[in-house]
Amino acid sequence: MLEISTWPFSKRRIKMIFITSMICMTMTILWLAMAVSLKINTLSNYLFVAAVLFLTCAILSKNGYPKIARALFLLLFNCSIAFVSSYLGKDASVEFFLIFAIGLPFVFFSFSREKIQIILFCLLPFIFWVLLYFTNFKLFIDIELNNPVKTRNIVYYVSITTTLLFVVIQLIYYSYINSNANKSAHSTKQEAIDASDAKSRFLSTMSHEIRTPLSAVIGLSHILTDNNPRKDQVQNIEALNYSGKILLNLLNNVLDFSKIQSTTIELDNIPVDISEAIKQIKKIHEASCLRKRIVMNLEIDTDIPFVWLDIVRFNQIINNLVTNAIKFTDKGSVTLKITKVNQTKDSLDLLTEIIDTGIGIPEDKHNTIWEAFTQASNTTNRLYGGTGLGLPIVKSIVEAMGSSVLIESEPEKGSRFYFQLNLKLATEQELLKTTYKKEHDFKGKKILLVEDNLINLMVGKQILEKVNLKVEVARDGLTAVNMVKENHFDIVLMDIQMPIMDGYKASKEIRKFNKDIPIFALSASVFLQVKSKIEDCGMNGFIYKPFDPDDLLNQIENAIINR
């Protein structure tokens, strides 16, 4: 091979080299005919050789040597213009072809990979123009024509006309390829949007389908716990509740990863007592440690003051890191350590560490573990399972909190994940406002629960009836519309995905004859598209599944009071 290229030429660029070479060969032949008719023998001989070389460039481009073809073409084109200009003199204005030569490198070379070649070949026409000017157009040859006035007059009009034609063709071509590029970019963008929308619809549907039965699992386990179970049932109920939370955490990781790809993480900081909030972490994970016969240690400074923190996201970080640590530790211990590092009048630095005595991570994998769907090795995935999403989500959340998560680990010596957050201090009064638990009594109030899942209906009814709400149920949107027409309800809880008529359409129908009744979506989806559709169809808000009973009751009370 005469040429080895590290990247493939596009078909468009090869085609452009070929077409331009053939056009220049044709134009050279026309100029050759003009030179023969004017009996300019030396110029005729040169133009014949140039025509053959332009044909050679076209052949090379078609036969796998575009790199050689374009370099030869550009040198030949510039030299030909300079030679003909030297032969015919300044009055013939052949040098104006150099204007066309300036734009050719942008077509023949890749702007992203070959900037230097573009600059060099754009400078070449300028260099020839300067040399022609300073040599009084006698750069290559100094000869007196037989009839210089007649010859130069004829050539002048041909030169100007041809140059203008070439430049116009060049501009039209640039406009054409830019138009195609814009169409292609628009088409690619639309395809990406469509693919993203399809992914969101799929994840929204999967979220709903998984969260709906999961809501029943977690809700029933809470109800069973509140109904004074026998001692021999307590462990089974706790295992059921724990399994539901683990599954919910896994689902949240998948959905969070999807959201993190397209949007930034929004934090919801509230006043928090770190010591109390973290105690739940040990309860959740202690059972797993006992099954593996490893120790779960919790070390928290006793004098950590109240702080402003997105406790849900913070717990998500801790849960993911602790779950990972337990998964990869078969003996020894897993330690969650939270330490107050520095404290000022208004803020403090909180150091959080998760330390284990597990299998550890090789140093060359310390960076790759933060990539989505990646684990330290294929063997790790086969032995321990997992999605590979926990750590990327941890990294994204910690960075959203203004810090970075670091790692110290060696194979067979365990791992230490740690990060430090700067948190604003909160007062006890601010904390009490968020932790105050309302006592609800909705005696005399009537609610319509629209839900197609029988288990979720049962769970929802039990939670709502405990606070003296009179609950009526509908299994689909159409039934709900008819019931609201015929009865008075103080509020409607509307599932979104149902048979016969979904929650969106049902809400629109209700709004046609009742503008005041509060309608809240019971949504298992966390996507912005769903939130937008909820607002568009006239609903007043949404409550996530699986829902927190206190949050559900607070929203119901606020809606009834505001009405």
XYZ file of C-alpha atoms in Angstrom:
563
model
C 0.000 0.000 0.000
C 1.231 3.493 -0.871
C -0.720 5.040 1.950
C -1.763 4.054 5.453
C -4.417 6.217 7.106
C -5.240 6.015 10.804
C -8.872 6.957 10.173
C -11.228 6.144 7.288
C -12.118 8.770 4.682
C -15.803 9.531 4.408
C -17.503 8.646 1.148
C -18.548 12.278 0.823
C -14.930 13.500 0.970
C -13.705 10.881 -1.520
C -16.546 11.811 -3.852
C -15.672 15.505 -3.532
C -12.004 14.879 -4.426
C -13.081 12.841 -7.451
C -15.672 15.359 -8.698
C -13.351 18.356 -8.218
C -10.518 16.554 -10.023
C -12.804 15.724 -12.953
C -14.145 19.304 -13.132
C -10.600 20.706 -13.141
C -9.561 18.190 -15.805
C -12.497 19.313 -17.976
C -11.675 22.996 -17.415
C -8.013 22.315 -18.242
C -9.004 20.635 -21.503
C -11.127 23.695 -22.398
C -8.172 25.946 -21.615
C -5.979 23.615 -23.689
C -8.345 24.054 -26.642
C -8.161 27.835 -26.187
C -4.339 27.744 -26.053
C -4.163 25.612 -29.193
C -6.504 27.996 -31.042
C -4.289 30.924 -30.000
C -1.190 28.909 -31.022
C 0.444 29.157 -27.574
C 2.452 25.946 -27.869
C 4.377 25.936 -24.558
C 1.224 26.624 -22.574
C -0.650 23.966 -24.584
C 1.950 21.345 -23.632
C 1.751 22.261 -19.951
C -2.054 22.190 -19.938
C -2.044 18.745 -21.553
C 0.220 17.397 -18.785
C -1.963 19.130 -16.130
C -5.121 17.515 -17.566
C -3.488 14.086 -17.323
C -2.446 14.762 -13.720
C -5.964 15.913 -12.748
C -7.290 12.658 -14.224
C -4.678 10.787 -12.157
C -5.965 12.512 -8.997
C -9.509 11.362 -9.797
C -8.337 7.769 -10.385
C -6.279 7.720 -7.155
C -9.224 8.979 -5.100
C -11.470 6.221 -6.467
C -8.892 3.467 -5.974
C -8.174 3.843 -2.272
C -5.582 6.639 -2.214
C -7.574 9.791 -1.385
C -4.818 11.146 0.846
C -2.318 11.177 -2.025
C -4.972 12.358 -4.490
C -5.975 15.447 -2.514
C -2.382 16.536 -1.779
C -1.406 16.095 -5.444
C -4.534 17.930 -6.590
C -3.987 20.968 -4.341
C -0.318 21.298 -5.303
C -1.129 20.856 -8.999
C -4.037 23.307 -8.889
C -2.010 26.073 -7.209
C 1.082 25.488 -9.372
C -1.021 25.479 -12.553
C -2.599 28.833 -11.682
C 0.820 30.325 -10.870
C 2.357 28.920 -14.089
C -0.448 30.137 -16.378
C -0.396 33.534 -14.624
C 3.357 33.755 -15.228
C 2.931 32.799 -18.887
C 0.036 35.153 -19.708
C 0.930 38.036 -17.395
C -0.987 40.224 -14.972
C -3.519 41.534 -17.474
C -4.976 38.059 -18.053
C -6.143 37.928 -14.368
C -5.644 34.152 -14.137
C -4.442 34.612 -10.548
C -8.062 35.151 -9.456
C -8.428 31.350 -9.507
C -6.424 31.416 -6.252
C -9.588 32.706 -4.541
C -11.193 29.368 -5.345
C -8.052 27.519 -4.191
C -8.299 29.078 -0.711
C -11.602 27.298 0.025
C -10.664 23.837 -1.256
C -8.747 22.640 1.873
C -11.931 23.023 3.960
C -13.612 20.477 1.680
C -10.690 18.061 1.373
C -9.584 17.935 5.026
C -11.300 17.175 8.336
C -11.496 20.333 10.437
C -11.465 18.358 13.692
C -8.450 16.158 12.834
C -6.406 18.060 10.213
C -6.330 21.724 11.165
C -2.623 22.015 10.365
C -3.097 20.702 6.792
C -5.986 23.120 6.282
C -3.876 26.070 7.426
C -0.896 25.066 5.226
C -2.932 24.549 2.069
C -4.912 27.757 2.700
C -1.624 29.674 2.972
C -0.296 28.172 -0.272
C -2.506 30.326 -2.606
C -1.521 33.445 -0.629
C 2.157 32.562 -1.003
C 1.827 32.102 -4.770
C -0.104 35.378 -5.068
C 2.620 37.287 -3.179
C 5.377 35.644 -5.248
C 3.597 36.524 -8.506
C 3.188 40.109 -7.375
C 6.839 40.614 -6.377
C 8.181 38.902 -9.534
C 5.916 41.026 -11.750
C 4.124 37.840 -12.860
C 7.314 36.205 -14.088
C 7.519 33.541 -11.348
C 7.987 30.459 -13.580
C 8.525 31.840 -17.088
C 9.365 35.121 -18.762
C 8.150 35.100 -22.362
C 6.670 37.639 -24.753
C 3.497 36.551 -26.538
C 3.086 37.036 -30.312
C -0.098 39.068 -29.911
C -0.183 39.864 -26.215
C -3.086 42.355 -26.259
C -5.463 40.071 -28.172
C -4.459 36.985 -26.199
C -4.745 38.660 -22.798
C -8.090 40.220 -23.664
C -9.522 36.820 -24.607
C -7.993 35.080 -21.574
C -9.107 37.884 -19.238
C -12.813 37.331 -19.932
C -12.391 33.554 -19.730
C -10.490 33.856 -16.418
C -13.011 36.184 -14.766
C -15.998 34.153 -16.000
C -14.478 30.818 -14.956
C -13.375 32.123 -11.557
C -16.838 33.498 -10.817
C -18.374 30.219 -11.973
C -16.048 28.191 -9.722
C -16.695 30.407 -6.693
C -20.483 30.282 -7.232
C -20.351 26.485 -7.551
C -18.243 26.342 -4.399
C -20.708 28.511 -2.434
C -23.671 26.486 -3.695
C -21.929 23.278 -2.660
C -21.096 24.640 0.800
C -24.729 25.707 1.221
C -25.868 22.271 0.073
C -23.666 20.308 2.470
C -24.545 22.689 5.344
C -28.224 22.195 4.607
C -27.756 18.419 4.591
C -25.702 18.598 7.779
C -28.445 20.619 9.493
C -31.105 18.179 8.303
C -28.998 15.262 9.498
C -28.366 16.948 12.855
C -32.065 17.712 13.241
C -32.952 14.141 12.289
C -30.370 12.736 14.721
C -31.606 15.064 17.465
C -35.205 14.010 16.844
C -34.225 10.342 16.908
C -32.409 10.919 20.227
C -35.468 12.726 21.645
C -37.765 9.924 20.464
C -35.442 7.294 21.961
C -35.287 9.225 25.244
C -39.085 9.559 25.312
C -39.473 5.834 24.601
C -37.032 5.041 27.408
C -38.896 7.341 29.785
C -42.238 5.766 28.865
C -40.792 2.299 29.387
C -39.223 3.190 32.736
C -42.393 4.988 33.809
C -44.475 1.910 32.996
C -41.988 -0.419 34.699
C -41.857 1.896 37.697
C -45.637 1.772 38.000
C -45.856 -1.991 37.492
C -43.142 -2.729 40.072
C -44.040 -0.090 42.629
C -47.736 -1.022 42.668
C -47.245 -4.516 44.190
C -44.263 -3.234 46.153
C -46.529 -0.626 47.723
C -48.746 -3.463 48.920
C -45.777 -5.417 50.342
C -44.423 -2.475 52.335
C -47.891 -1.217 53.340
C -49.048 -4.618 54.569
C -45.858 -5.156 56.544
C -46.469 -1.811 58.322
C -50.081 -2.755 59.030
C -49.040 -6.176 60.372
C -46.463 -4.513 62.630
C -49.135 -2.172 64.051
C -51.552 -5.069 64.758
C -49.588 -6.550 67.680
C -48.168 -9.673 65.960
C -47.099 -12.717 67.946
C -43.411 -12.916 68.865
C -42.839 -15.781 66.429
C -44.263 -13.588 63.603
C -42.227 -10.470 64.284
C -39.060 -11.756 62.603
C -40.955 -12.818 59.474
C -42.712 -9.437 59.227
C -39.414 -7.578 59.660
C -37.834 -9.741 56.946
C -40.774 -8.969 54.645
C -40.458 -5.242 55.318
C -36.684 -5.342 54.866
C -36.946 -7.216 51.560
C -39.480 -4.678 50.320
C -37.165 -1.801 51.189
C -34.191 -3.483 49.502
C -36.269 -3.987 46.347
C -37.468 -0.381 46.510
C -33.858 0.822 46.878
C -32.842 -1.228 43.824
C -35.717 0.251 41.804
C -34.837 3.768 42.953
C -31.233 3.229 41.829
C -32.328 2.310 38.310
C -34.734 5.253 38.082
C -32.270 7.660 39.673
C -29.590 6.662 37.176
C -31.996 7.383 34.314
C -32.876 10.796 35.772
C -29.249 11.663 36.569
C -28.323 11.074 32.912
C -30.704 13.765 31.676
C -31.166 16.198 34.584
C -29.332 17.530 37.600
C -30.135 16.258 41.093
C -32.345 18.584 43.102
C -31.712 18.581 46.854
C -34.435 19.103 49.455
C -32.622 20.213 52.602
C -34.543 20.081 55.892
C -33.487 20.369 59.567
C -32.176 16.956 60.670
C -30.922 15.250 63.811
C -28.192 13.074 62.265
C -27.908 10.791 65.304
C -31.600 9.842 65.213
C -31.817 9.570 61.434
C -28.840 7.218 61.149
C -30.102 4.776 63.785
C -32.587 3.462 61.230
C -29.700 2.559 58.906
C -28.371 0.028 61.392
C -31.825 -1.513 61.875
C -32.226 -1.975 58.111
C -28.845 -3.642 57.551
C -28.263 -5.478 60.815
C -30.246 -8.537 59.692
C -28.011 -8.981 56.630
C -24.913 -8.771 58.811
C -26.283 -11.382 61.198
C -26.996 -13.759 58.307
C -23.388 -13.409 57.113
C -22.049 -13.544 60.692
C -20.285 -10.206 60.401
C -20.478 -7.274 62.808
C -22.277 -4.018 61.999
C -20.682 -1.090 63.860
C -22.200 2.359 64.149
C -19.892 5.124 65.413
C -21.451 8.596 65.551
C -20.159 11.601 67.458
C -22.563 12.337 70.299
C -22.272 16.123 70.004
C -23.293 16.607 66.369
C -25.766 19.543 66.313
C -28.879 19.786 64.145
C -28.065 20.518 60.485
C -29.797 21.317 57.199
C -29.510 18.234 54.974
C -31.407 16.286 52.316
C -31.773 13.304 54.620
C -33.449 11.143 51.959
C -30.489 11.550 49.604
C -28.011 11.217 52.469
C -29.634 7.946 53.536
C -29.550 6.787 49.923
C -25.782 7.366 49.847
C -25.293 5.523 53.148
C -27.614 2.661 52.153
C -25.817 2.100 48.855
C -22.353 2.191 50.429
C -23.321 0.008 53.412
C -25.137 -2.478 51.142
C -22.002 -2.694 48.989
C -19.788 -3.157 52.020
C -21.962 -5.973 53.415
C -22.196 -7.651 50.013
C -18.415 -7.855 49.605
C -17.564 -8.716 53.232
C -17.685 -12.374 54.275
C -15.890 -12.038 57.600
C -15.044 -9.282 60.011
C -17.108 -6.119 60.171
C -18.748 -3.211 58.410
C -18.459 0.153 60.156
C -20.448 3.318 59.540
C -18.575 6.214 61.087
C -19.835 9.809 61.194
C -17.555 12.431 62.705
C -17.794 16.169 63.281
C -14.559 17.579 61.852
C -14.905 21.352 62.127
C -17.646 23.582 63.473
C -18.171 27.327 63.154
C -20.976 29.605 64.258
C -23.119 28.805 61.226
C -21.868 25.504 59.799
C -19.923 22.318 60.345
C -17.940 19.781 58.308
C -19.274 16.240 58.611
C -16.979 13.326 57.695
C -18.798 10.118 56.759
C -16.878 6.838 56.415
C -17.970 3.331 55.485
C -15.226 0.866 56.357
C -15.277 -2.883 55.708
C -12.950 -5.855 55.981
C -14.080 -7.379 52.699
C -12.428 -8.456 49.463
C -11.124 -4.983 48.615
C -10.615 -3.379 45.225
C -7.402 -3.369 43.122
C -5.901 0.094 42.621
C -6.336 -0.058 38.842
C -10.117 -0.423 39.370
C -10.522 2.545 41.730
C -11.710 4.767 38.869
C -13.772 2.295 36.836
C -16.077 1.297 39.727
C -17.754 4.720 39.458
C -18.898 3.963 35.919
C -22.451 2.760 35.378
C -23.065 -1.007 35.135
C -19.401 -1.635 36.018
C -17.931 -3.766 38.793
C -14.363 -4.611 39.691
C -14.459 -7.785 37.568
C -16.812 -10.224 35.847
C -16.093 -12.706 38.621
C -17.302 -10.152 41.168
C -20.574 -9.790 39.306
C -21.125 -13.552 39.087
C -20.306 -14.165 42.764
C -22.034 -11.182 44.359
C -24.588 -9.935 41.804
C -25.796 -6.359 41.644
C -26.545 -3.822 38.914
C -23.390 -1.725 39.117
C -25.518 1.421 39.617
C -25.059 2.023 43.368
C -21.660 3.718 43.245
C -22.348 5.941 40.189
C -25.467 7.233 41.956
C -23.511 7.778 45.191
C -20.922 9.769 43.237
C -23.587 11.916 41.547
C -25.436 12.702 44.803
C -22.266 13.520 46.775
C -21.119 15.833 43.972
C -24.548 17.512 43.960
C -23.997 18.132 47.691
C -20.747 19.955 46.868
C -18.247 17.261 47.782
C -16.610 14.157 46.321
C -16.505 10.558 47.499
C -13.045 9.024 47.882
C -11.801 5.458 48.252
C -8.943 3.665 49.985
C -8.807 -0.044 49.240
C -6.480 -2.986 48.694
C -7.328 -6.575 47.707
C -8.097 -8.782 50.721
C -7.610 -5.818 53.093
C -11.017 -4.194 52.863
C -12.183 -0.791 51.689
C -12.854 2.664 53.057
C -15.271 4.989 51.258
C -15.485 8.496 52.693
C -16.712 12.005 51.936
C -16.951 15.294 53.799
C -19.942 17.642 53.660
C -20.142 21.260 54.731
C -23.593 21.669 56.325
C -25.487 24.682 57.610
C -26.542 24.488 61.268
C -30.240 24.284 62.177
C -32.042 25.301 65.383
C -34.176 23.067 67.575
C -37.273 25.122 66.678
C -36.634 24.517 62.972
C -36.255 20.797 63.632
C -39.508 20.594 65.617
C -41.447 22.137 62.731
C -40.449 19.275 60.439
C -40.680 16.404 62.961
C -43.991 17.373 64.541
C -46.421 14.528 63.916
C -49.994 15.610 63.424
C -52.906 13.762 64.935
C -55.481 13.387 62.167
C -59.210 12.979 62.618
C -61.285 13.250 59.440
C -64.633 12.355 60.971
C -67.429 13.263 58.582
C -65.105 13.522 55.580
C -65.588 11.342 52.534
C -62.865 10.207 50.118
C -62.952 8.378 46.784
C -60.036 5.951 46.337
C -59.569 5.062 42.662
C -57.300 2.018 42.335
C -57.444 -1.097 40.164
C -55.146 -3.228 42.340
C -57.161 -5.093 45.000
C -54.295 -5.400 47.481
C -53.462 -1.700 47.218
C -57.147 -0.926 47.728
C -57.142 -3.007 50.898
C -53.955 -1.347 52.211
C -55.161 2.154 51.316
C -58.569 1.636 52.909
C -57.075 0.435 56.180
C -54.732 3.442 56.410
C -57.484 5.936 55.564
C -60.185 4.396 57.762
C -57.867 4.512 60.801
C -58.232 8.317 60.762
C -62.049 8.164 60.451
C -62.242 8.864 56.729
C -65.259 7.368 54.977
C -63.747 5.564 52.002
C -65.483 4.594 48.780
C -63.620 2.851 45.996
C -63.621 2.735 42.195
C -61.701 0.185 40.117
C -61.353 2.279 36.952
C -61.484 5.888 35.763
C -64.928 5.709 34.158
C -66.525 4.423 37.359
C -64.766 7.202 39.284
C -66.182 9.882 36.940
C -69.737 8.564 37.399
C -69.351 8.336 41.190
C -68.116 11.945 41.443
C -71.131 13.031 39.330
C -73.601 11.280 41.629
C -72.003 11.756 45.077
C -70.231 14.358 47.174
C -66.583 13.658 48.011
C -64.140 15.852 49.874
C -61.141 14.531 47.916
C -60.251 11.993 45.221
C -57.094 9.822 45.239
C -56.634 8.798 41.607
C -54.381 6.028 40.337
C -52.912 6.836 36.903
C -52.694 3.555 35.008
C -56.059 1.754 35.039
C -58.247 -0.201 32.617
C -61.212 1.296 30.674
C -60.173 4.890 31.455
C -56.841 6.005 32.935
C -56.390 8.604 35.660
C -55.427 11.412 33.286
C -58.598 11.142 31.189
C -60.791 10.577 34.242
C -59.469 13.774 35.845
C -60.130 15.751 32.640
C -63.702 14.431 32.573
C -64.264 15.334 36.233
C -62.933 18.851 35.641
C -65.622 19.389 32.993
C -68.333 19.421 35.678
C -66.433 19.864 38.961
C -63.620 22.427 39.161
C -63.225 22.434 42.949
C -62.797 18.889 44.204
C -59.134 18.137 45.069
C -57.741 15.301 42.923
C -54.401 13.773 43.884
C -52.582 11.302 41.653
C -51.357 8.111 43.278
C -48.310 7.859 41.054
C -45.691 5.137 40.983
C -43.704 7.151 38.446
C -41.112 9.777 39.327
C -40.546 11.180 35.846
C -41.024 14.839 34.949
C -43.184 13.917 31.948
C -45.695 12.264 34.289
C -45.679 15.265 36.626
C -46.339 17.550 33.666
C -49.264 15.406 32.459
C -50.691 15.355 35.999
C -50.746 19.165 36.060
C -52.160 19.429 32.512
C -55.165 17.212 33.254
C -56.270 19.292 36.244
C -54.960 17.282 39.207
C -53.914 19.178 42.318
C -50.828 17.146 43.143
C -49.332 13.675 43.358
C -48.364 11.167 46.011
C -45.638 8.629 45.290
C -46.141 4.903 45.638
C -45.125 3.320 47.927
C -46.397 6.278 49.971
C -45.549 7.336 53.477
C -48.813 7.233 55.496
C -48.053 10.471 57.367
C -47.244 12.315 54.142
C -50.450 10.999 52.557
C -52.607 12.129 55.474
C -50.892 15.538 55.686
C -51.573 16.193 52.008
C -55.208 15.115 52.387
C -55.670 17.471 55.356
C -54.050 20.417 53.553
C -56.206 19.828 50.463
C -59.436 19.678 52.466
C -58.545 22.812 54.485
C -57.540 24.785 51.371
C -60.758 23.799 49.626
